[in-house]
PDB file of C-alpha atoms in Angstrom:
ATOM      1  CA  MET A  14       0.030  -0.050   0.064  1.00  0.00           C
ATOM      2  CA  PRO A  15       1.448   3.405  -0.848  1.00  0.00           C
ATOM      3  CA  ILE A  16       2.450   5.997   1.758  1.00  0.00           C
ATOM      4  CA  ALA A  17       0.509   8.648  -0.003  1.00  0.00           C
ATOM      5  CA  ARG A  18      -1.147   9.623  -3.356  1.00  0.00           C
ATOM      6  CA  ARG A  19      -1.665  13.360  -4.331  1.00  0.00           C
ATOM      7  CA  GLU A  20      -3.520  14.606  -7.240  1.00  0.00           C
ATOM      8  CA  ALA A  21      -3.638  17.688  -9.349  1.00  0.00           C
ATOM      9  CA  GLU A  22      -5.594  18.801 -12.509  1.00  0.00           C
ATOM     10  CA  ILE A  23      -5.185  21.357 -15.127  1.00  0.00           C
ATOM     11  CA  ILE A  24      -7.795  22.649 -17.555  1.00  0.00           C
ATOM     12  CA  TRP A  25      -6.125  24.039 -20.607  1.00  0.00           C
ATOM     13  CA  GLU A  26      -7.980  26.180 -23.078  1.00  0.00           C
ATOM     14  CA  GLY A  27      -6.636  27.351 -26.554  1.00  0.00           C
ATOM     15  CA  PRO A  28      -3.558  26.803 -28.509  1.00  0.00           C
ATOM     16  CA  LEU A  29      -0.097  26.620 -26.837  1.00  0.00           C
ATOM     17  CA  ALA A  30       1.026  30.063 -27.460  1.00  0.00           C
ATOM     18  CA  ARG A  31      -2.128  31.940 -26.664  1.00  0.00           C
ATOM     19  CA  GLY A  32      -3.807  29.378 -24.497  1.00  0.00           C
ATOM     20  CA  THR A  33      -4.198  29.432 -20.757  1.00  0.00           C
ATOM     21  CA  GLY A  34      -4.431  26.788 -18.005  1.00  0.00           C
ATOM     22  CA  THR A  35      -5.754  26.660 -14.563  1.00  0.00           C
ATOM     23  CA  LEU A  36      -4.239  24.326 -12.167  1.00  0.00           C
ATOM     24  CA  THR A  37      -6.055  22.913  -9.062  1.00  0.00           C
ATOM     25  CA  SER A  38      -4.815  20.347  -6.478  1.00  0.00           C
ATOM     26  CA  GLY A  39      -6.596  17.815  -4.421  1.00  0.00           C
ATOM     27  CA  SER A  40      -5.465  19.472  -1.200  1.00  0.00           C
ATOM     28  CA  GLY A  41      -6.669  22.975  -2.278  1.00  0.00           C
ATOM     29  CA  ALA A  42      -3.140  24.432  -1.650  1.00  0.00           C
ATOM     30  CA  LEU A  43      -2.614  25.005  -5.324  1.00  0.00           C
ATOM     31  CA  ASP A  44      -6.095  26.124  -6.332  1.00  0.00           C
ATOM     32  CA  GLU A  45      -6.556  28.353  -9.315  1.00  0.00           C
ATOM     33  CA  LEU A  46      -2.891  28.615 -10.281  1.00  0.00           C
ATOM     34  CA  ALA A  47      -2.686  30.187 -13.774  1.00  0.00           C
ATOM     35  CA  VAL A  48      -0.200  28.442 -16.312  1.00  0.00           C
ATOM     36  CA  THR A  49       0.762  29.760 -19.712  1.00  0.00           C
ATOM     37  CA  TRP A  50       3.438  29.027 -22.324  1.00  0.00           C
ATOM     38  CA  GLY A  51       4.545  32.750 -21.778  1.00  0.00           C
ATOM     39  CA  SER A  52       4.910  32.184 -18.055  1.00  0.00           C
ATOM     40  CA  ARG A  53       6.949  29.124 -18.792  1.00  0.00           C
ATOM     41  CA  THR A  54       9.308  30.673 -21.478  1.00  0.00           C
ATOM     42  CA  GLU A  55       9.226  34.388 -20.959  1.00  0.00           C
ATOM     43  CA  ARG A  56       8.055  36.473 -17.951  1.00  0.00           C
ATOM     44  CA  PRO A  57       6.019  34.678 -15.236  1.00  0.00           C
ATOM     45  CA  ASP A  58       3.669  37.843 -14.750  1.00  0.00           C
ATOM     46  CA  GLY A  59       2.167  36.114 -11.513  1.00  0.00           C
ATOM     47  CA  LYS A  60       1.578  32.811 -13.269  1.00  0.00           C
ATOM     48  CA  THR A  61       3.478  29.513 -12.620  1.00  0.00           C
ATOM     49  CA  SER A  62       5.012  26.819 -14.859  1.00  0.00           C
ATOM     50  CA  PRO A  63       5.800  23.239 -14.581  1.00  0.00           C
ATOM     51  CA  GLU A  64       9.453  23.967 -13.912  1.00  0.00           C
ATOM     52  CA  GLU A  65       8.513  26.265 -11.065  1.00  0.00           C
ATOM     53  CA  LEU A  66       6.297  23.499  -9.631  1.00  0.00           C
ATOM     54  CA  ILE A  67       9.154  21.042 -10.005  1.00  0.00           C
ATOM     55  CA  ALA A  68      11.530  23.383  -8.368  1.00  0.00           C
ATOM     56  CA  ALA A  69       9.138  23.762  -5.556  1.00  0.00           C
ATOM     57  CA  ALA A  70       8.559  20.040  -5.081  1.00  0.00           C
ATOM     58  CA  HIS A  71      12.289  19.418  -5.151  1.00  0.00           C
ATOM     59  CA  ALA A  72      13.251  22.136  -2.724  1.00  0.00           C
ATOM     60  CA  SER A  73      10.610  21.075  -0.177  1.00  0.00           C
ATOM     61  CA  CYS A  74      11.388  17.385  -0.542  1.00  0.00           C
ATOM     62  CA  PHE A  75      15.197  17.836  -0.221  1.00  0.00           C
ATOM     63  CA  ALA A  76      14.597  20.027   2.975  1.00  0.00           C
ATOM     64  CA  MET A  77      12.528  17.237   4.558  1.00  0.00           C
ATOM     65  CA  ALA A  78      15.215  14.519   3.562  1.00  0.00           C
ATOM     66  CA  LEU A  79      18.071  16.574   4.921  1.00  0.00           C
ATOM     67  CA  ALA A  80      16.001  17.280   8.226  1.00  0.00           C
ATOM     68  CA  LEU A  81      15.560  13.491   8.506  1.00  0.00           C
ATOM     69  CA  VAL A  82      19.111  12.761   8.115  1.00  0.00           C
ATOM     70  CA  LEU A  83      20.276  15.464  10.419  1.00  0.00           C
ATOM     71  CA  GLY A  84      17.846  14.177  13.075  1.00  0.00           C
ATOM     72  CA  GLU A  85      19.028  10.647  12.656  1.00  0.00           C
ATOM     73  CA  ASN A  86      22.603  11.995  13.175  1.00  0.00           C
ATOM     74  CA  LYS A  87      21.483  13.644  16.412  1.00  0.00           C
ATOM     75  CA  THR A  88      22.140  17.071  15.112  1.00  0.00           C
ATOM     76  CA  PRO A  89      18.652  18.320  14.198  1.00  0.00           C
ATOM     77  CA  PRO A  90      18.690  21.718  12.322  1.00  0.00           C
ATOM     78  CA  ASP A  91      17.707  24.994  13.693  1.00  0.00           C
ATOM     79  CA  ARG A  92      16.926  25.985  10.012  1.00  0.00           C
ATOM     80  CA  VAL A  93      17.338  24.531   6.582  1.00  0.00           C
ATOM     81  CA  ARG A  94      16.844  26.684   3.546  1.00  0.00           C
ATOM     82  CA  VAL A  95      16.783  25.046   0.190  1.00  0.00           C
ATOM     83  CA  SER A  96      16.419  26.886  -3.090  1.00  0.00           C
ATOM     84  CA  ALA A  97      15.967  25.180  -6.390  1.00  0.00           C
ATOM     85  CA  GLY A  98      16.162  26.272  -9.970  1.00  0.00           C
ATOM     86  CA  CYS A  99      14.760  24.125 -12.624  1.00  0.00           C
ATOM     87  CA  THR A 100      15.964  24.783 -16.198  1.00  0.00           C
ATOM     88  CA  LEU A 101      14.074  24.270 -19.506  1.00  0.00           C
ATOM     89  CA  ASP A 102      16.414  24.039 -22.463  1.00  0.00           C
ATOM     90  CA  GLU A 103      15.981  23.045 -26.052  1.00  0.00           C
ATOM     91  CA  VAL A 104      17.466  19.670 -26.806  1.00  0.00           C
ATOM     92  CA  ASP A 105      17.397  18.178 -30.234  1.00  0.00           C
ATOM     93  CA  GLY A 106      14.780  20.712 -31.314  1.00  0.00           C
ATOM     94  CA  ALA A 107      12.432  19.869 -28.328  1.00  0.00           C
ATOM     95  CA  PRO A 108      11.970  21.521 -24.882  1.00  0.00           C
ATOM     96  CA  ARG A 109      13.536  19.535 -22.109  1.00  0.00           C
ATOM     97  CA  ILE A 110      14.059  20.002 -18.405  1.00  0.00           C
ATOM     98  CA  THR A 111      17.760  19.521 -18.240  1.00  0.00           C
ATOM     99  CA  THR A 112      19.012  20.556 -14.846  1.00  0.00           C
ATOM    100  CA  VAL A 113      17.984  21.285 -11.324  1.00  0.00           C
ATOM    101  CA  GLU A 114      20.345  23.393  -9.135  1.00  0.00           C
ATOM    102  CA  LEU A 115      19.770  23.107  -5.435  1.00  0.00           C
ATOM    103  CA  THR A 116      21.257  25.464  -2.841  1.00  0.00           C
ATOM    104  CA  VAL A 117      21.280  24.362   0.680  1.00  0.00           C
ATOM    105  CA  ARG A 118      21.924  26.646   3.597  1.00  0.00           C
ATOM    106  CA  ALA A 119      21.717  24.919   6.961  1.00  0.00           C
ATOM    107  CA  GLN A 120      21.989  26.231  10.329  1.00  0.00           C
ATOM    108  CA  VAL A 121      22.858  23.280  12.568  1.00  0.00           C
ATOM    109  CA  PRO A 122      24.569  23.486  16.004  1.00  0.00           C
ATOM    110  CA  GLY A 123      27.486  21.127  16.492  1.00  0.00           C
ATOM    111  CA  LEU A 124      27.905  20.358  12.738  1.00  0.00           C
ATOM    112  CA  ASP A 125      30.955  21.254  10.608  1.00  0.00           C
ATOM    113  CA  ALA A 126      31.201  21.655   6.923  1.00  0.00           C
ATOM    114  CA  THR A 127      32.312  18.158   6.264  1.00  0.00           C
ATOM    115  CA  ASP A 128      29.491  16.745   8.357  1.00  0.00           C
ATOM    116  CA  LEU A 129      27.066  18.892   6.399  1.00  0.00           C
ATOM    117  CA  GLU A 130      28.505  17.654   3.016  1.00  0.00           C
ATOM    118  CA  ARG A 131      28.096  14.010   4.212  1.00  0.00           C
ATOM    119  CA  THR A 132      24.507  14.570   5.357  1.00  0.00           C
ATOM    120  CA  VAL A 133      23.548  16.476   2.104  1.00  0.00           C
ATOM    121  CA  ALA A 134      24.764  13.586   0.127  1.00  0.00           C
ATOM    122  CA  ARG A 135      22.759  11.089   2.201  1.00  0.00           C
ATOM    123  CA  ALA A 136      19.763  13.377   1.852  1.00  0.00           C
ATOM    124  CA  ALA A 137      20.213  13.293  -1.907  1.00  0.00           C
ATOM    125  CA  ASP A 138      20.109   9.585  -1.878  1.00  0.00           C
ATOM    126  CA  LEU A 139      16.887   9.567   0.159  1.00  0.00           C
ATOM    127  CA  CYS A 140      14.991  12.410  -1.540  1.00  0.00           C
ATOM    128  CA  PRO A 141      12.059  11.051  -3.547  1.00  0.00           C
ATOM    129  CA  VAL A 142      12.030  13.848  -6.002  1.00  0.00           C
ATOM    130  CA  SER A 143      15.761  13.582  -6.486  1.00  0.00           C
ATOM    131  CA  ASN A 144      15.285   9.885  -7.141  1.00  0.00           C
ATOM    132  CA  ALA A 145      12.426  10.540  -9.534  1.00  0.00           C
ATOM    133  CA  LEU A 146      14.656  12.852 -11.580  1.00  0.00           C
ATOM    134  CA  HIS A 147      17.655  10.714 -11.418  1.00  0.00           C
ATOM    135  CA  GLY A 148      19.054   9.438 -14.841  1.00  0.00           C
ATOM    136  CA  ASN A 149      16.812  12.163 -16.638  1.00  0.00           C
ATOM    137  CA  VAL A 150      17.868  15.402 -15.250  1.00  0.00           C
ATOM    138  CA  GLU A 151      21.116  16.711 -13.991  1.00  0.00           C
ATOM    139  CA  VAL A 152      20.782  17.574 -10.282  1.00  0.00           C
ATOM    140  CA  ASN A 153      23.541  19.780  -8.725  1.00  0.00           C
ATOM    141  CA  VAL A 154      23.624  20.499  -5.061  1.00  0.00           C
ATOM    142  CA  ARG A 155      25.618  23.273  -3.322  1.00  0.00           C
ATOM    143  CA  SER A 156      25.601  23.404   0.455  1.00  0.00           C
ATOM    144  CA  GLU A 157      26.758  25.976   3.016  1.00  0.00           C
ATOM    145  CA  LEU A 158      26.767  25.917   6.857  1.00  0.00           C
ATOM    146  CA  VAL A 159      25.263  29.069   8.187  1.00  0.00           C
ATOM    147  CA  LEU A 160      26.375  30.530  11.555  1.00  0.00           C
ATOM    148  CA  GLY A 161      23.673  32.764  13.201  1.00  0.00           C
ATOM    149  CA  VAL A 162      20.243  33.545  12.124  1.00  0.00           C
ATOM    150  CA  GLU A 163      19.593  34.009   8.304  1.00  0.00           C
ATOM    151  CA  THR A 164      16.515  35.896   7.265  1.00  0.00           C
ATOM    152  CA  ALA A 165      16.995  36.952   3.631  1.00  0.00           C
ATOM    153  CA  PRO A 166      15.877  34.704   0.723  1.00  0.00           C
ATOM    154  CA  ILE A 167      18.507  32.920  -1.350  1.00  0.00           C
ATOM    155  CA  ARG A 168      18.961  34.624  -4.713  1.00  0.00           C
TER     156      ARG A 168
END
C-alpha cells in the first residue's frame, strides 16, 4: 500500500502560444494557479510553470530529507533553507528539463562543513524527488553551513 497519493488537475484552453491553463490540486493548496506558455518561457507575470512547480517540489522534498538525516545524526537543524532552480532548455529541437540546481543553507549547531556535505549527500540519496529525476535530469547541489540567524531569501 502506498504511503501517499496526491492529485492535481489542469484545464487548458486554446492553442499553446495563446492558451491558458488553470491548475488545481486535491489538497486545495494550489487552487486556481494560472499556467501559460509565456509564463514558462518568458516572464512569469504572476503565473506559474511546470518548472517552477518541480523546483518547489524538489526544494521542499530535499529539505525534509535533510532534516530527517540530520535528526538521525542527532544534530537536528535550527533551520534549513533550500532553493531550487529548474532549467528548461531546447535539446534536439524539443524543450527538455535539463538541470535542477539546489542550494542548501543549513544552520545546525554542532555540525561542521564536512559533516554537512556528508548529510547532504545522504539526503540526496533519500529524497524521492531527486530519485524521480535521477537519470533524466542533472541535479547539482551546493551546500553551506550558516552561523547565526539567516532571514534573507536565497537569490
